[in-house]
CSV table of N, CA and C in Angstrom, one decimal:
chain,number,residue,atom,x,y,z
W,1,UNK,N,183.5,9.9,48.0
W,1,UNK,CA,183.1,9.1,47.0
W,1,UNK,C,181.6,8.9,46.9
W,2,UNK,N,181.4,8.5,48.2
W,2,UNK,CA,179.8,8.4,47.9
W,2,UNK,C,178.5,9.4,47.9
W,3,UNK,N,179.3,10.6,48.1
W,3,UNK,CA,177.9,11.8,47.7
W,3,UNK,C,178.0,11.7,46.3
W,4,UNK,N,178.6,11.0,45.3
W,4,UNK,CA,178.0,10.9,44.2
W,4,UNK,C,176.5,10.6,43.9
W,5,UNK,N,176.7,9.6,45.1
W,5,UNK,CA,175.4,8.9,44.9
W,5,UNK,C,173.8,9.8,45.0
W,6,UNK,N,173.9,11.0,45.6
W,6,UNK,CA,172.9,11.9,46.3
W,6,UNK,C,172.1,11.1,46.9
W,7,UNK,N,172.0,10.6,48.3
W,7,UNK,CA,171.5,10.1,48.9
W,7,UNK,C,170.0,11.0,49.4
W,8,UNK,N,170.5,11.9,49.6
W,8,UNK,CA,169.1,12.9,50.1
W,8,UNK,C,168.1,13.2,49.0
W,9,UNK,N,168.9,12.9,47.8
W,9,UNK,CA,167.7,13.5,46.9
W,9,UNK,C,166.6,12.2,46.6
W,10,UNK,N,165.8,12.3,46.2
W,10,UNK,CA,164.3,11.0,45.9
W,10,UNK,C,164.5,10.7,44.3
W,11,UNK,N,164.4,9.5,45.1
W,11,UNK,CA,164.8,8.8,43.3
W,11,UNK,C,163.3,7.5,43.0
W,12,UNK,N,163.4,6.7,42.1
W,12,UNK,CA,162.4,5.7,41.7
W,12,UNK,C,162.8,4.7,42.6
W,13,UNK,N,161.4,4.2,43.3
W,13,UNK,CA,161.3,3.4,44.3
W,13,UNK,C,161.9,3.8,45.9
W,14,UNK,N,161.5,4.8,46.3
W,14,UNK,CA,161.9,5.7,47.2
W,14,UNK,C,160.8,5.4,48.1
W,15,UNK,N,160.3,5.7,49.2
W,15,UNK,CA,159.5,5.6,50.0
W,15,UNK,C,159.1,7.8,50.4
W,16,UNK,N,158.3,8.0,50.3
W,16,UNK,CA,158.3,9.5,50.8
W,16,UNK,C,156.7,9.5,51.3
W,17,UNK,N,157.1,11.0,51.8
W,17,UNK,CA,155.9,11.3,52.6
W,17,UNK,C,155.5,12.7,52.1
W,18,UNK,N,153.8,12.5,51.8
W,18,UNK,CA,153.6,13.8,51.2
W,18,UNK,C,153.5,14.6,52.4
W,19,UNK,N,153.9,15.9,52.3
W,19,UNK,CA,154.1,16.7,53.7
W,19,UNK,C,152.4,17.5,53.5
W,20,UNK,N,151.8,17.3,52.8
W,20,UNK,CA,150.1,18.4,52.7
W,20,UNK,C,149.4,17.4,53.7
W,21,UNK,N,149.1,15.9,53.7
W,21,UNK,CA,148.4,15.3,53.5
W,21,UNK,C,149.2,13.9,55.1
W,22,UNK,N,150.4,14.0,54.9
W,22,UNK,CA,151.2,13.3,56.1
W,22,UNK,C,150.7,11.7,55.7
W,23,UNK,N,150.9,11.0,54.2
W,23,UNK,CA,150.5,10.0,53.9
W,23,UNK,C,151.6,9.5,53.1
W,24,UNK,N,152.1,8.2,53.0
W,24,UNK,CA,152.9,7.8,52.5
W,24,UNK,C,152.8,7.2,51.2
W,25,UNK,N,153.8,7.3,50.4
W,25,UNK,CA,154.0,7.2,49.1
W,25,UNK,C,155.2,6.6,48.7
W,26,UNK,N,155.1,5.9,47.3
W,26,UNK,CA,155.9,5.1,47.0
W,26,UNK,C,156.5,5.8,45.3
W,27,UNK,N,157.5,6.4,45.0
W,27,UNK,CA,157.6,7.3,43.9
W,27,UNK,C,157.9,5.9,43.0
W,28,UNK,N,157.4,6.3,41.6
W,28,UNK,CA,157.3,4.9,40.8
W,28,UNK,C,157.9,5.6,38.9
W,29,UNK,N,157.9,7.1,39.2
W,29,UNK,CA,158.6,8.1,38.0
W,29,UNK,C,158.9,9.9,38.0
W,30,UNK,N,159.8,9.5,37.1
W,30,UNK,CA,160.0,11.1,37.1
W,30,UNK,C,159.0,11.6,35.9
W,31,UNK,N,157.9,12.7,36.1
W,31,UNK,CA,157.2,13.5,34.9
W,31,UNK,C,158.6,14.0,34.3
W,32,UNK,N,157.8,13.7,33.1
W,32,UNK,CA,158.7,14.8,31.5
W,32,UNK,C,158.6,16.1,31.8
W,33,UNK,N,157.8,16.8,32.3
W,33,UNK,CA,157.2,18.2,32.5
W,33,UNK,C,157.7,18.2,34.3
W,34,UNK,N,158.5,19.5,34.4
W,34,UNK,CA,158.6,20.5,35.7
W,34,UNK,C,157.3,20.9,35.8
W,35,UNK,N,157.7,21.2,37.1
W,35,UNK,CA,156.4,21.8,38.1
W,35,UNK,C,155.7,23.1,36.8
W,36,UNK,N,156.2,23.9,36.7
W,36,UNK,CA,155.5,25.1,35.8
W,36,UNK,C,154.7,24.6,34.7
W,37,UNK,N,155.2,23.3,34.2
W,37,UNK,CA,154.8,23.2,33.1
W,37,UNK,C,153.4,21.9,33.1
W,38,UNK,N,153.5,21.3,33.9
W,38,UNK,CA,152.6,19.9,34.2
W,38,UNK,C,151.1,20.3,34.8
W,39,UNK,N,150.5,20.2,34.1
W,39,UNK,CA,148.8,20.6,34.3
W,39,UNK,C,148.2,20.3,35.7
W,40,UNK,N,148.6,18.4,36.5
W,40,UNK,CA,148.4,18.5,37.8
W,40,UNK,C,149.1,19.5,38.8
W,41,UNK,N,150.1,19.9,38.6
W,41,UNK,CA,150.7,20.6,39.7
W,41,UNK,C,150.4,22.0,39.6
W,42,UNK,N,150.1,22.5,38.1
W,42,UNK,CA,150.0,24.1,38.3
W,42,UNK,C,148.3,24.2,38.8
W,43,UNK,N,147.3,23.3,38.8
W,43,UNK,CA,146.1,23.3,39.0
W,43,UNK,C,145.9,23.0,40.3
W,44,UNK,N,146.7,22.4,41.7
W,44,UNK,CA,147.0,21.8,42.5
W,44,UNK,C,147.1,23.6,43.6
W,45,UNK,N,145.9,23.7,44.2
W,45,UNK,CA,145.7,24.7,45.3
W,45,UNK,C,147.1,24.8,46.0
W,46,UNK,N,147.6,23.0,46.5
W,46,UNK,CA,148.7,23.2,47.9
W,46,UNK,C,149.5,23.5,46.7
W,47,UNK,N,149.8,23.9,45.8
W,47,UNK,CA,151.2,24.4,45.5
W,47,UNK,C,151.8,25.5,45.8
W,48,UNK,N,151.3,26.7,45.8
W,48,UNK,CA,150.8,27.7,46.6
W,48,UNK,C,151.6,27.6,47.6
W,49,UNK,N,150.8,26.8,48.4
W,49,UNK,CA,151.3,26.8,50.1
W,49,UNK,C,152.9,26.3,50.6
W,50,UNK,N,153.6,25.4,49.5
W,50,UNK,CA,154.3,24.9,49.4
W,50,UNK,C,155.5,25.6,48.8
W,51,UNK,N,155.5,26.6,47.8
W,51,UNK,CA,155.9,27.6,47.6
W,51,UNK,C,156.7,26.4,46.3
W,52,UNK,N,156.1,26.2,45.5
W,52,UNK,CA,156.8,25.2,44.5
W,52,UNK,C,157.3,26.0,43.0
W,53,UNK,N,158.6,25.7,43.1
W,53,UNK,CA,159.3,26.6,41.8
W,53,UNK,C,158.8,25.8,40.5
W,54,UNK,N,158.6,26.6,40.0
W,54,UNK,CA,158.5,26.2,38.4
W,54,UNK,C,159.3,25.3,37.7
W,55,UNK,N,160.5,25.5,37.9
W,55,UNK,CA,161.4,24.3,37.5
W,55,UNK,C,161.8,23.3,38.2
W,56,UNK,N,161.2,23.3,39.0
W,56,UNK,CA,161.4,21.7,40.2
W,56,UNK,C,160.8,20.2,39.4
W,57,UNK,N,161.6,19.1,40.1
W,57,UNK,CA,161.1,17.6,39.5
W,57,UNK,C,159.5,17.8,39.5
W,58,UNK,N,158.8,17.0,39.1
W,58,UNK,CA,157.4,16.3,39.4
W,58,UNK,C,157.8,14.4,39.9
W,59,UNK,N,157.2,14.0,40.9
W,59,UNK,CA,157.8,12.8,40.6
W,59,UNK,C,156.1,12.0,40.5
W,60,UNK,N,156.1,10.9,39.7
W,60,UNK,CA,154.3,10.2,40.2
W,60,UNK,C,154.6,8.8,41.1
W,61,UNK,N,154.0,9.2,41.9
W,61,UNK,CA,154.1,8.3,42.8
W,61,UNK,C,152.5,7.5,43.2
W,62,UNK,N,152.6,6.4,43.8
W,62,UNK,CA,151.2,6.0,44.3
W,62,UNK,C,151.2,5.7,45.8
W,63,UNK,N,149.8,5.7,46.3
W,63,UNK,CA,150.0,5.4,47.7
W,63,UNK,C,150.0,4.2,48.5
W,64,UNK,N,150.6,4.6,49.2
W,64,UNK,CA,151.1,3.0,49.7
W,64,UNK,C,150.0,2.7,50.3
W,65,UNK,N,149.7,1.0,50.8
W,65,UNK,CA,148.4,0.2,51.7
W,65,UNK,C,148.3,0.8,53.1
W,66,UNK,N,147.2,0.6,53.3
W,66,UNK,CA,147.2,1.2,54.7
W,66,UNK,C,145.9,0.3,55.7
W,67,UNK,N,145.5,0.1,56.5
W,67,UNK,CA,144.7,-1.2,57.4
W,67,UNK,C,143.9,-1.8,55.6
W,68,UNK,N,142.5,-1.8,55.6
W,68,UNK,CA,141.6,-2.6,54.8
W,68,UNK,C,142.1,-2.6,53.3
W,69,UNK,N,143.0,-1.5,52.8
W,69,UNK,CA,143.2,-1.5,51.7
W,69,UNK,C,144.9,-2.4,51.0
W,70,UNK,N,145.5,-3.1,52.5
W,70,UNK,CA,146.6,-3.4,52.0
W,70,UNK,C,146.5,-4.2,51.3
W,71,UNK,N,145.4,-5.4,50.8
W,71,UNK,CA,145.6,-6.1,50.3
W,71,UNK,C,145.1,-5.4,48.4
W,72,UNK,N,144.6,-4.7,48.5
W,72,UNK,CA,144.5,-3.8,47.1
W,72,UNK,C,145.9,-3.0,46.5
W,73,UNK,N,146.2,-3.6,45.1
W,73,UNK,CA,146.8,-2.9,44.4
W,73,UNK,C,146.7,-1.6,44.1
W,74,UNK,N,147.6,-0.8,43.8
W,74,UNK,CA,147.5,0.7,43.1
W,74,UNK,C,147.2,0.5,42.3
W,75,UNK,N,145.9,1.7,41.7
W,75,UNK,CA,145.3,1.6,40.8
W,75,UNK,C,145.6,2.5,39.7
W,76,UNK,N,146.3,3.9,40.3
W,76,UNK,CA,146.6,4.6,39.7
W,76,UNK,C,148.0,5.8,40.4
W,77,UNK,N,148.5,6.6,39.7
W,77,UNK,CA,149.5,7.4,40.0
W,77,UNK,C,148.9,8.6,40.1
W,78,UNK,N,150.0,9.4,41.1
W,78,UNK,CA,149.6,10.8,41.0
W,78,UNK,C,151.1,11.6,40.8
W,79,UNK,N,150.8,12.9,40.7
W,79,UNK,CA,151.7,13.8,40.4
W,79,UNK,C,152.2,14.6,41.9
W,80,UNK,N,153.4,14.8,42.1
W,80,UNK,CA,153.6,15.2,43.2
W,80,UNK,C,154.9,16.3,42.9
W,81,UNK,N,155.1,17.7,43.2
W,81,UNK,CA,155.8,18.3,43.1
W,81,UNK,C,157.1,17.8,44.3
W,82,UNK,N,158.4,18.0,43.9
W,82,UNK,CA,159.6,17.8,44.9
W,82,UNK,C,159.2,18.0,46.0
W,83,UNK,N,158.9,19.8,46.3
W,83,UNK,CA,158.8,20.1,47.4
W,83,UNK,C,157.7,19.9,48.5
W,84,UNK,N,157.0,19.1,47.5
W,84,UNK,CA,156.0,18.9,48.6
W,84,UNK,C,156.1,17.4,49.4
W,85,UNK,N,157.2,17.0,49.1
W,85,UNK,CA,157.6,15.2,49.6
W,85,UNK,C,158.8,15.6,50.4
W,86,UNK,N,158.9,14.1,51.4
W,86,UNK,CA,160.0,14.3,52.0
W,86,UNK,C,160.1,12.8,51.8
W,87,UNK,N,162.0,12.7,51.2
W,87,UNK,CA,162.0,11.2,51.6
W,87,UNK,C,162.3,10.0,52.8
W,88,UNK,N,161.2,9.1,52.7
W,88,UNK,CA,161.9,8.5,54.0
W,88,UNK,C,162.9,7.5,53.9
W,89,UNK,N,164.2,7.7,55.1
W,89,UNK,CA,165.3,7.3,54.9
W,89,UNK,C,164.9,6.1,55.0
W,90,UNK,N,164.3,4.3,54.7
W,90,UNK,CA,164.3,3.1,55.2
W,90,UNK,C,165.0,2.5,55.5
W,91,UNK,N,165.9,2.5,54.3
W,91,UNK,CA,168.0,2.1,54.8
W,91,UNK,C,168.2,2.4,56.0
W,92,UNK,N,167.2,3.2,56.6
W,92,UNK,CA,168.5,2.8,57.9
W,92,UNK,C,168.3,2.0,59.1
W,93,UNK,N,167.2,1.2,58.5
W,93,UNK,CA,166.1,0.5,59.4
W,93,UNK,C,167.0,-1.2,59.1
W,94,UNK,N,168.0,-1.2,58.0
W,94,UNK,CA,168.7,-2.4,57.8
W,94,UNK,C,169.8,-2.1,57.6
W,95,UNK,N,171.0,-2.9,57.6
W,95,UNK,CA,172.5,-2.9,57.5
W,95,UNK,C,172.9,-2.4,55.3
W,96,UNK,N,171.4,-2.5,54.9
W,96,UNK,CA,171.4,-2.5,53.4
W,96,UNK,C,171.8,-1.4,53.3
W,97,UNK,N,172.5,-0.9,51.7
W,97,UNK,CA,172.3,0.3,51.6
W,97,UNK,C,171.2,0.7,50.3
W,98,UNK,N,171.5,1.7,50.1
W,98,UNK,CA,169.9,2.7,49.0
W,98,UNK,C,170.1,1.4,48.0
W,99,UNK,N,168.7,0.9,47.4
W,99,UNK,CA,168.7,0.0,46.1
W,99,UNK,C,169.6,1.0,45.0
W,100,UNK,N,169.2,2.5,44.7
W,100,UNK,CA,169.5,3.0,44.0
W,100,UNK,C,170.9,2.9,43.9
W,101,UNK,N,171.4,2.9,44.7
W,101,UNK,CA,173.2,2.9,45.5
W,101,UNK,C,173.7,1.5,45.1
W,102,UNK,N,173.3,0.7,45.3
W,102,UNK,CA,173.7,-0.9,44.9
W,102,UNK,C,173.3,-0.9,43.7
W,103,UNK,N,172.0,-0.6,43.1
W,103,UNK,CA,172.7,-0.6,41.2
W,103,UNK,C,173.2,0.2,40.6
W,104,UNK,N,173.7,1.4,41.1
W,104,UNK,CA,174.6,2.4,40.7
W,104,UNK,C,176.1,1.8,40.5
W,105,UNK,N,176.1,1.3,41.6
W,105,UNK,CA,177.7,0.4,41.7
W,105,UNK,C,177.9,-0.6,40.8
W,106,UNK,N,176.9,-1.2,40.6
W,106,UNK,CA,176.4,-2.2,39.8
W,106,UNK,C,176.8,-2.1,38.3
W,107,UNK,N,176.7,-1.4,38.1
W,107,UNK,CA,176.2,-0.7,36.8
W,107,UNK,C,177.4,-0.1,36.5
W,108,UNK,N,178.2,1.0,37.4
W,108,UNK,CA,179.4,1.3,37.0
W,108,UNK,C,180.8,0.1,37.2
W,109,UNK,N,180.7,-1.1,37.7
W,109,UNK,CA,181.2,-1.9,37.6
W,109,UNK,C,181.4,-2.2,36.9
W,110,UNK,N,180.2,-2.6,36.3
W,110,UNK,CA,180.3,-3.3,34.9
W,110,UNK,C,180.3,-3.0,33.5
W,111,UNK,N,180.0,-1.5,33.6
W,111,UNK,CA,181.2,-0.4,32.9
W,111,UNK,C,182.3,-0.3,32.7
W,112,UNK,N,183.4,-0.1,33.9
W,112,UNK,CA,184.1,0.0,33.8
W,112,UNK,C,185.0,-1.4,33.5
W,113,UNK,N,184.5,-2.7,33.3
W,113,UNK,CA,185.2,-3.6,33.2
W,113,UNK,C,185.2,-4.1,31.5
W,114,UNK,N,184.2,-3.5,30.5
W,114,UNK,CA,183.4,-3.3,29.5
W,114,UNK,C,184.5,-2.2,29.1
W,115,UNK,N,184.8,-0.8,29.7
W,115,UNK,CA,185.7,0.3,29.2
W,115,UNK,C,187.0,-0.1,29.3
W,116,UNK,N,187.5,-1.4,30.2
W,116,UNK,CA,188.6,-1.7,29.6
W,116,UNK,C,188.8,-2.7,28.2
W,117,UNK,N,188.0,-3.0,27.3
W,117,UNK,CA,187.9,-3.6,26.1
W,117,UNK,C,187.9,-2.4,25.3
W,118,UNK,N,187.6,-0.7,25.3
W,118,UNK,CA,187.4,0.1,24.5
W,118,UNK,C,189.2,0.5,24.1
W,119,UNK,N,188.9,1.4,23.4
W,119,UNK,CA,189.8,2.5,22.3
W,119,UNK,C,189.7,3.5,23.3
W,120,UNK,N,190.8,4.2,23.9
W,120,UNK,CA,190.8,5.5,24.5
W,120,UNK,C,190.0,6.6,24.1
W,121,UNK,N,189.1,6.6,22.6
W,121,UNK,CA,188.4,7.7,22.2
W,121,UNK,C,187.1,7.3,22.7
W,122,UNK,N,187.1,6.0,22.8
W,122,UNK,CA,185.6,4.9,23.0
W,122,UNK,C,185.3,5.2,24.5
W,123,UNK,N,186.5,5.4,25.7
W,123,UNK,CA,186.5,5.5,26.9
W,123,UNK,C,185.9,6.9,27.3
W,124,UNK,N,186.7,7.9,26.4
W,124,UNK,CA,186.2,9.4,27.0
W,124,UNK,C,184.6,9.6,25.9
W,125,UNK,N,184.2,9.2,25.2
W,125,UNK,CA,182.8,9.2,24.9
W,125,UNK,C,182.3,8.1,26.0
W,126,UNK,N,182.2,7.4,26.3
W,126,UNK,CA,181.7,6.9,27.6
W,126,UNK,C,181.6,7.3,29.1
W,127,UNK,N,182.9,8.2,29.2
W,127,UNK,CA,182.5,9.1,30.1
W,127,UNK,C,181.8,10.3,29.9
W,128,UNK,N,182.2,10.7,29.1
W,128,UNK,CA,181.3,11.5,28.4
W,128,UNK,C,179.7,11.5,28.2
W,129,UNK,N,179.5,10.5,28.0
W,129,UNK,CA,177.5,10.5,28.4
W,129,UNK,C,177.6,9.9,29.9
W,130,UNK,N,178.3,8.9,30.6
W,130,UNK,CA,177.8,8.8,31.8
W,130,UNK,C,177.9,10.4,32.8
W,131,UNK,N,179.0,11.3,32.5
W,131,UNK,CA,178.9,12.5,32.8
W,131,UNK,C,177.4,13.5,32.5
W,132,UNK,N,177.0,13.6,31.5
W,132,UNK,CA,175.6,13.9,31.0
W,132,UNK,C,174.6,13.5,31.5
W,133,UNK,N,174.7,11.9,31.7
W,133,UNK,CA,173.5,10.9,32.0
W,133,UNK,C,173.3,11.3,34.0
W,134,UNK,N,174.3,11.3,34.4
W,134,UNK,CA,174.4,11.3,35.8
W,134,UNK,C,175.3,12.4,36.6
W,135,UNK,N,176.1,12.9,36.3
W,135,UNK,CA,176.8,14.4,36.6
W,135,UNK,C,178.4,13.6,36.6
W,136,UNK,N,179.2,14.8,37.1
W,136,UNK,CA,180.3,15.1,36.8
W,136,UNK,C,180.9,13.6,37.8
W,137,UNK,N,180.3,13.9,38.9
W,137,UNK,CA,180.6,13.2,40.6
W,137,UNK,C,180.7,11.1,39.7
W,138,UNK,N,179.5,11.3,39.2
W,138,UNK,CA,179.3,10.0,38.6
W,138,UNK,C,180.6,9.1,37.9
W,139,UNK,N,180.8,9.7,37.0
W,139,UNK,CA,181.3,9.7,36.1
W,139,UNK,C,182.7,9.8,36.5
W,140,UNK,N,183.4,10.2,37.6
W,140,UNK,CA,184.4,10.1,38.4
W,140,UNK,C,184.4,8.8,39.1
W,141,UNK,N,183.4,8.3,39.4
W,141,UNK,CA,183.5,6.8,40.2
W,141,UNK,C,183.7,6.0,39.4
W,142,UNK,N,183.2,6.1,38.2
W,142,UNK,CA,183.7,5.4,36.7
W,142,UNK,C,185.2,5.4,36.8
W,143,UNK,N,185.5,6.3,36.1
W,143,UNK,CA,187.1,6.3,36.3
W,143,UNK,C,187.8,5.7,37.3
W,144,UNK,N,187.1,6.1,38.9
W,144,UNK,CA,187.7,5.0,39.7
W,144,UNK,C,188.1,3.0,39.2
W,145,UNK,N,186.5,3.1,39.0
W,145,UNK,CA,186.2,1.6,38.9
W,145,UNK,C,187.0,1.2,37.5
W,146,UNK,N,187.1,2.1,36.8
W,146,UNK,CA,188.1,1.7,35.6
W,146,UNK,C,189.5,1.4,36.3
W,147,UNK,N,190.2,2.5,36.7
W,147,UNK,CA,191.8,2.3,37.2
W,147,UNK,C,191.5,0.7,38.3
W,148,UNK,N,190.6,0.6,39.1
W,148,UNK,CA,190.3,-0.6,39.9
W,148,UNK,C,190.3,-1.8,39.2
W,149,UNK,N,189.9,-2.0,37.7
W,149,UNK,CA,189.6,-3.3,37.4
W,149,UNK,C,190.6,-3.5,36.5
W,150,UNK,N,192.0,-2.4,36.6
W,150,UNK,CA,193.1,-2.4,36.0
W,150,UNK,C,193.1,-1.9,34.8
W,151,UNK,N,192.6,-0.9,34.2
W,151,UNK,CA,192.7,0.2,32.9
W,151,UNK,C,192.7,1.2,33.4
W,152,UNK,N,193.1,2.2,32.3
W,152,UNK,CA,193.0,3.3,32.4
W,152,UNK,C,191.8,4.4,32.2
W,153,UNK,N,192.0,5.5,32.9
W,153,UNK,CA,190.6,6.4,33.0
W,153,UNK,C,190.9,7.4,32.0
């Protein structure tokens, strides 16, 4: 059930580390534009080194504080290709699990308790973009959380 969630993959508000540079970062969006197509990354020497596909995320992240600068805000974002980040696990540093993971649940709870007020045509167009919106896996925990809150999937 819970590799719906993709735990390994980097999502908004993620903590990562750029691997060129071994500095930490705070991912804060996904670019509109893949690696091939986004002007910082195809201009970006380490991409190269990194071996970054064309069709990979971009995510912009900023950098996190570090001694004299913690008390300074980010001023700005940068563009970072997937491959060049690694995320760091911090979940596991507390009993919490991923934020992403708690409003995911969140969210399909309160779907699925919303899908038991629909029309059976109203249900499968609802799974139907949460399928789209978030993949097939997703969209199955729905249905769970539907049959759970006593309707049907």
């Amino acid at each position: 059930m819970w590799s719906a969630y993709r735990d390994a993959e980097i999502g908004v508000g993620d903590v990562v580390v750029d691997l060129s540079r071994t500095t930490s970062l705070q991912v804060t969006g996904v670019a509109s534009k893949r690696a091939g197509e986004h002007p910082k990354v195809r201009s970006d020497r380490t991409a190269d080194l990194f071996g970054v596909d064309e069709d990979e995320l971009v995510y912009h992240c900023v950098f996190l504080p570090d001694g004299d600068d913690a008390i300074s805000p980010p001023s700005k974002t940068y563009a970072y290709p997937a491959s060049r980040l690694l995320r760091y696990p911090v979940e596991e540093a507390t009993p919490n699990e991923r934020l992403q993971r708690e409003w995911l649940t969140n969210v399909l709870e309160e779907l699925a308790v919303e899908a038991n007020e629909l029309g059976a045509q109203q249900r499968i167009c609802l799974r139907e973009v949460v399928s789209n919106a978030f993949g097939s896996e997703v969209a199955g925990l729905l249905e769970e959380f539907v049959e759970a809150a006593g309707g049907e999937a």
